Amino acid sequence: MKRIVCLLLAALFAVLSVGCGEAEKESGSSAGPGSSSVRAEIINRDEYLLYQNVFYKGYGKDIDGTKVKKEGVLAVLHDAFNDRDRFYVWGFFDQTKCCDWQWEFVPGDGSELPAVGSLVTVEGTFSSSSDALDGYWIDDAAVTVKTEFTGKTADLDMLSMSCTLERVQMINVARHPEAFPGKTFTAYGRVASPDSLEDPYYDNSWEIKLSFSGDLPGTGTLVRASGAVKDGTLDAETVDTIE
């Protein structure tokens, strides 16, 4: 019985990993290669459900070693706890954008990555590893660019991260400020107070100090900000309301 269950899970994983036609249709992404000054956005409900099953319901061990193919947005997170950059391909569950999925991957030798925020396809082997942030990653991954982001980026481009990845990055900045002096950033969140920013969707998730010489919108307003990190504070040059 266990063998049958494992085979069924492996088949499901392969089917869900082959492509993201539904996601392309829903997000309006182009299927061909190209470039855009707008960050990619992709929605795939099946990937979200698979992600939940793998990381929260113990299915990861049953598909360890499986060849996979994922399509999503490229993000790079700096892990100050382990002094390394981590690479992700990610997307949203639905248009509310409060729920997301993300697969960590290790680029293969000689891989050249496009700018974060690009739409990419990642192919490799889904593997367990003590070095992976959540215990599994896509190893020896080949990355193919579908639409390259040509807009402005930053050292910590959190506008190119899911809400989950942004939370992890913010925790790193807050707890290890010595690792980020002068790093440029982009970010999004809700105004928590006249001098702080918080998670865009969830209460009591994360909150970080925000310095801005202009007038901030009212508490609870969803905004995007850009600037540089200074002593664990987001020293913002711009803050704009997200409609």
Tab-separated table of C-alpha atoms in Angstrom:
chain	number	residue	atom	x	y	z
A	1	MET	CA	0.000	0.000	0.000
A	2	LYS	CA	2.813	2.395	0.886
A	3	ARG	CA	4.444	1.773	-2.507
A	4	ILE	CA	1.168	2.560	-4.279
A	5	VAL	CA	0.755	5.784	-2.322
A	6	CYS	CA	4.334	6.811	-3.137
A	7	LEU	CA	3.804	6.113	-6.834
A	8	LEU	CA	0.604	8.141	-6.863
A	9	LEU	CA	2.316	11.046	-5.112
A	10	ALA	CA	5.242	10.917	-7.537
A	11	ALA	CA	2.840	10.933	-10.489
A	12	LEU	CA	0.923	13.872	-9.032
A	13	PHE	CA	4.159	15.743	-8.414
A	14	ALA	CA	5.291	15.155	-12.002
A	15	VAL	CA	1.982	16.320	-13.467
A	16	LEU	CA	1.873	19.466	-11.375
A	17	SER	CA	5.516	20.246	-12.083
A	18	VAL	CA	5.452	19.972	-15.873
A	19	GLY	CA	3.980	23.364	-16.625
A	20	CYS	CA	1.936	26.299	-15.471
A	21	GLY	CA	-0.497	26.866	-18.309
A	22	GLU	CA	-3.261	27.797	-15.888
A	23	ALA	CA	-0.978	30.243	-14.122
A	24	GLU	CA	0.057	31.925	-17.366
A	25	LYS	CA	-3.527	32.330	-18.410
A	26	GLU	CA	-4.596	33.771	-15.072
A	27	SER	CA	-1.661	36.158	-14.703
A	28	GLY	CA	-1.549	37.209	-18.337
A	29	SER	CA	2.107	36.195	-18.700
A	30	SER	CA	3.551	35.723	-22.163
A	31	ALA	CA	4.541	32.147	-23.046
A	32	GLY	CA	7.490	33.258	-25.180
A	33	PRO	CA	10.820	34.789	-24.189
A	34	GLY	CA	11.067	38.534	-23.886
A	35	SER	CA	11.572	41.374	-21.447
A	36	SER	CA	9.406	43.667	-19.373
A	37	SER	CA	9.840	46.632	-17.038
A	38	VAL	CA	7.039	45.143	-14.901
A	39	ARG	CA	7.877	42.421	-12.368
A	40	ALA	CA	6.473	39.042	-13.292
A	41	GLU	CA	3.413	37.747	-11.477
A	42	ILE	CA	2.138	34.197	-11.594
A	43	ILE	CA	-0.768	32.367	-9.971
A	44	ASN	CA	-0.941	28.599	-9.633
A	45	ARG	CA	-3.351	26.996	-7.177
A	46	ASP	CA	-2.022	23.477	-7.770
A	47	GLU	CA	1.542	24.514	-6.893
A	48	TYR	CA	0.278	26.049	-3.663
A	49	LEU	CA	-1.553	22.867	-2.666
A	50	LEU	CA	1.495	20.763	-3.541
A	51	TYR	CA	3.738	23.103	-1.554
A	52	GLN	CA	1.448	22.754	1.472
A	53	ASN	CA	1.442	18.964	1.183
A	54	VAL	CA	5.223	18.729	0.823
A	55	PHE	CA	6.229	21.070	3.626
A	56	TYR	CA	3.345	20.773	6.077
A	57	LYS	CA	1.907	17.283	5.551
A	58	GLY	CA	5.096	15.249	5.249
A	59	TYR	CA	4.885	14.349	1.556
A	60	GLY	CA	8.424	15.596	0.862
A	61	LYS	CA	10.067	12.283	1.758
A	62	ASP	CA	7.904	10.412	-0.733
A	63	ILE	CA	9.069	12.495	-3.706
A	64	ASP	CA	12.690	12.996	-2.672
A	65	GLY	CA	14.854	12.482	-5.780
A	66	THR	CA	12.094	13.343	-8.271
A	67	LYS	CA	12.923	15.378	-11.393
A	68	VAL	CA	10.824	18.556	-11.365
A	69	LYS	CA	10.071	21.599	-13.464
A	70	LYS	CA	8.730	24.811	-11.954
A	71	GLU	CA	7.678	28.106	-13.472
A	72	GLY	CA	7.477	31.266	-11.396
A	73	VAL	CA	9.098	34.497	-10.310
A	74	LEU	CA	12.806	34.593	-9.481
A	75	ALA	CA	13.750	35.919	-6.036
A	76	VAL	CA	17.054	36.020	-4.161
A	77	LEU	CA	17.026	36.161	-0.366
A	78	HIS	CA	20.117	36.932	1.703
A	79	ASP	CA	20.271	34.533	4.651
A	80	ALA	CA	22.428	36.320	7.233
A	81	PHE	CA	21.993	33.498	9.738
A	82	ASN	CA	23.943	31.195	7.413
A	83	ASP	CA	25.848	33.837	5.415
A	84	ARG	CA	24.541	32.806	1.993
A	85	ASP	CA	22.164	33.838	-0.750
A	86	ARG	CA	19.144	31.620	-1.350
A	87	PHE	CA	17.371	31.361	-4.685
A	88	TYR	CA	13.643	30.828	-5.122
A	89	VAL	CA	11.023	30.361	-7.804
A	90	TRP	CA	7.626	31.373	-6.454
A	91	GLY	CA	4.045	32.418	-7.132
A	92	PHE	CA	0.669	33.231	-5.590
A	93	PHE	CA	-2.260	30.988	-4.733
A	94	ASP	CA	-4.839	33.487	-5.991
A	95	GLN	CA	-5.451	37.161	-6.700
A	96	THR	CA	-5.643	38.100	-3.019
A	97	LYS	CA	-1.823	37.604	-2.968
A	98	CYS	CA	-1.826	36.836	0.746
A	99	CYS	CA	-1.049	33.131	0.208
A	100	ASP	CA	1.963	31.991	-1.778
A	101	TRP	CA	4.297	29.115	-2.603
A	102	GLN	CA	8.054	29.095	-3.097
A	103	TRP	CA	10.600	26.444	-4.036
A	104	GLU	CA	14.223	26.968	-3.065
A	105	PHE	CA	16.708	25.909	-5.730
A	106	VAL	CA	20.458	25.616	-6.212
A	107	PRO	CA	21.596	26.925	-9.624
A	108	GLY	CA	23.707	24.441	-11.568
A	109	ASP	CA	27.368	25.166	-12.213
A	110	GLY	CA	27.810	27.977	-14.710
A	111	SER	CA	24.176	29.094	-14.504
A	112	GLU	CA	23.573	32.727	-15.387
A	113	LEU	CA	20.529	34.160	-13.677
A	114	PRO	CA	18.436	37.071	-14.932
A	115	ALA	CA	17.369	39.985	-12.749
A	116	VAL	CA	15.147	39.126	-9.815
A	117	GLY	CA	11.509	39.698	-10.671
A	118	SER	CA	11.914	37.820	-13.960
A	119	LEU	CA	9.636	34.964	-15.010
A	120	VAL	CA	11.713	31.782	-15.158
A	121	THR	CA	11.502	28.021	-15.503
A	122	VAL	CA	13.581	25.943	-13.088
A	123	GLU	CA	14.385	22.266	-13.760
A	124	GLY	CA	16.318	19.990	-11.452
A	125	THR	CA	16.078	17.275	-8.805
A	126	PHE	CA	13.879	17.744	-5.764
A	127	SER	CA	16.201	16.740	-2.916
A	128	SER	CA	16.335	16.707	0.853
A	129	SER	CA	19.263	18.634	2.347
A	130	SER	CA	20.246	19.924	5.753
A	131	ASP	CA	21.507	23.046	3.957
A	132	ALA	CA	18.088	23.865	2.490
A	133	LEU	CA	16.219	26.423	4.551
A	134	ASP	CA	13.105	24.248	4.838
A	135	GLY	CA	14.736	20.851	4.413
A	136	TYR	CA	14.222	20.431	0.647
A	137	TRP	CA	15.365	22.225	-2.480
A	138	ILE	CA	15.687	21.752	-6.229
A	139	ASP	CA	19.298	20.742	-6.732
A	140	ASP	CA	21.574	21.324	-9.747
A	141	ALA	CA	18.875	23.480	-11.304
A	142	ALA	CA	18.848	24.715	-14.894
A	143	VAL	CA	17.176	28.123	-15.184
A	144	THR	CA	15.467	29.256	-18.376
A	145	VAL	CA	14.296	32.849	-18.765
A	146	LYS	CA	10.786	33.357	-20.097
A	147	THR	CA	10.432	37.098	-19.431
A	148	GLU	CA	13.343	39.089	-18.058
A	149	PHE	CA	12.625	41.975	-15.701
A	150	THR	CA	14.353	45.141	-16.937
A	151	GLY	CA	13.128	47.585	-14.309
A	152	LYS	CA	14.961	48.982	-11.305
A	153	THR	CA	16.066	46.443	-8.710
A	154	ALA	CA	17.947	46.620	-5.396
A	155	ASP	CA	20.357	44.605	-3.248
A	156	LEU	CA	17.330	43.423	-1.269
A	157	ASP	CA	14.535	43.515	-3.826
A	158	MET	CA	11.598	42.541	-1.656
A	159	LEU	CA	9.111	43.786	-4.239
A	160	SER	CA	10.251	40.695	-6.149
A	161	MET	CA	9.509	38.423	-3.172
A	162	SER	CA	6.387	36.677	-1.992
A	163	CYS	CA	4.935	37.775	1.334
A	164	THR	CA	6.509	34.695	2.933
A	165	LEU	CA	9.976	35.401	1.549
A	166	GLU	CA	9.740	39.076	2.491
A	167	ARG	CA	8.948	38.061	6.076
A	168	VAL	CA	12.086	35.895	6.185
A	169	GLN	CA	14.195	38.698	4.719
A	170	MET	CA	12.827	41.250	7.193
A	171	ILE	CA	13.637	38.949	10.114
A	172	ASN	CA	17.190	38.665	8.821
A	173	VAL	CA	17.544	42.447	8.559
A	174	ALA	CA	16.093	43.028	12.032
A	175	ARG	CA	18.139	40.346	13.813
A	176	HIS	CA	21.405	40.733	11.924
A	177	PRO	CA	21.676	44.445	11.065
A	178	GLU	CA	25.457	44.130	10.864
A	179	ALA	CA	25.058	42.096	7.651
A	180	PHE	CA	23.138	44.773	5.733
A	181	PRO	CA	24.733	48.216	6.187
A	182	GLY	CA	24.063	50.396	3.157
A	183	LYS	CA	22.255	47.666	1.237
A	184	THR	CA	19.652	49.154	-1.066
A	185	PHE	CA	16.133	47.786	-0.730
A	186	THR	CA	12.641	47.750	-2.109
A	187	ALA	CA	9.810	46.573	0.148
A	188	TYR	CA	6.054	46.497	0.585
A	189	GLY	CA	3.888	46.429	3.676
A	190	ARG	CA	1.382	48.309	5.787
A	191	VAL	CA	2.185	51.463	7.699
A	192	ALA	CA	2.259	50.289	11.316
A	193	SER	CA	3.138	53.633	12.927
A	194	PRO	CA	4.819	56.906	11.939
A	195	ASP	CA	8.169	55.097	12.138
A	196	SER	CA	7.516	51.438	11.299
A	197	LEU	CA	6.327	49.090	8.576
A	198	GLU	CA	4.597	45.728	9.064
A	199	ASP	CA	3.500	42.648	7.146
A	200	PRO	CA	1.236	43.636	4.224
A	201	TYR	CA	-1.458	41.096	5.101
A	202	TYR	CA	-1.014	39.529	8.542
A	203	ASP	CA	-1.001	41.010	12.034
A	204	ASN	CA	1.789	40.100	14.458
A	205	SER	CA	3.954	38.669	11.667
A	206	TRP	CA	6.829	41.167	11.394
A	207	GLU	CA	7.422	44.842	12.016
A	208	ILE	CA	10.529	46.873	11.230
A	209	LYS	CA	11.678	50.425	11.836
A	210	LEU	CA	11.097	52.819	8.942
A	211	SER	CA	12.706	56.230	8.546
A	212	PHE	CA	11.194	58.630	6.010
A	213	SER	CA	11.506	62.417	5.810
A	214	GLY	CA	8.246	62.824	3.896
A	215	ASP	CA	4.650	62.374	4.976
A	216	LEU	CA	3.621	58.774	5.506
A	217	PRO	CA	0.063	57.671	4.659
A	218	GLY	CA	-2.178	56.691	7.552
A	219	THR	CA	-1.768	53.574	9.669
A	220	GLY	CA	-2.825	50.424	7.835
A	221	THR	CA	-2.167	51.829	4.363
A	222	LEU	CA	-0.457	49.416	1.975
A	223	VAL	CA	2.708	51.009	0.594
A	224	ARG	CA	5.888	50.272	-1.332
A	225	ALA	CA	9.177	51.789	-0.225
A	226	SER	CA	12.739	52.015	-1.478
A	227	GLY	CA	15.987	53.272	-0.001
A	228	ALA	CA	18.888	51.804	1.973
A	229	VAL	CA	19.255	49.805	5.191
A	230	LYS	CA	20.847	51.655	8.103
A	231	ASP	CA	21.398	50.006	11.507
A	232	GLY	CA	18.506	47.616	10.980
A	233	THR	CA	16.184	50.436	9.875
A	234	LEU	CA	14.681	50.897	6.428
A	235	ASP	CA	15.906	54.399	5.569
A	236	ALA	CA	13.430	55.185	2.814
A	237	GLU	CA	13.918	57.655	-0.029
A	238	THR	CA	10.476	56.965	-1.471
A	239	VAL	CA	7.202	55.666	-0.027
A	240	ASP	CA	4.200	55.272	-2.331
A	241	THR	CA	0.690	54.040	-1.713
A	242	ILE	CA	-0.253	50.791	-3.450
A	243	GLU	CA	-3.726	51.145	-4.914
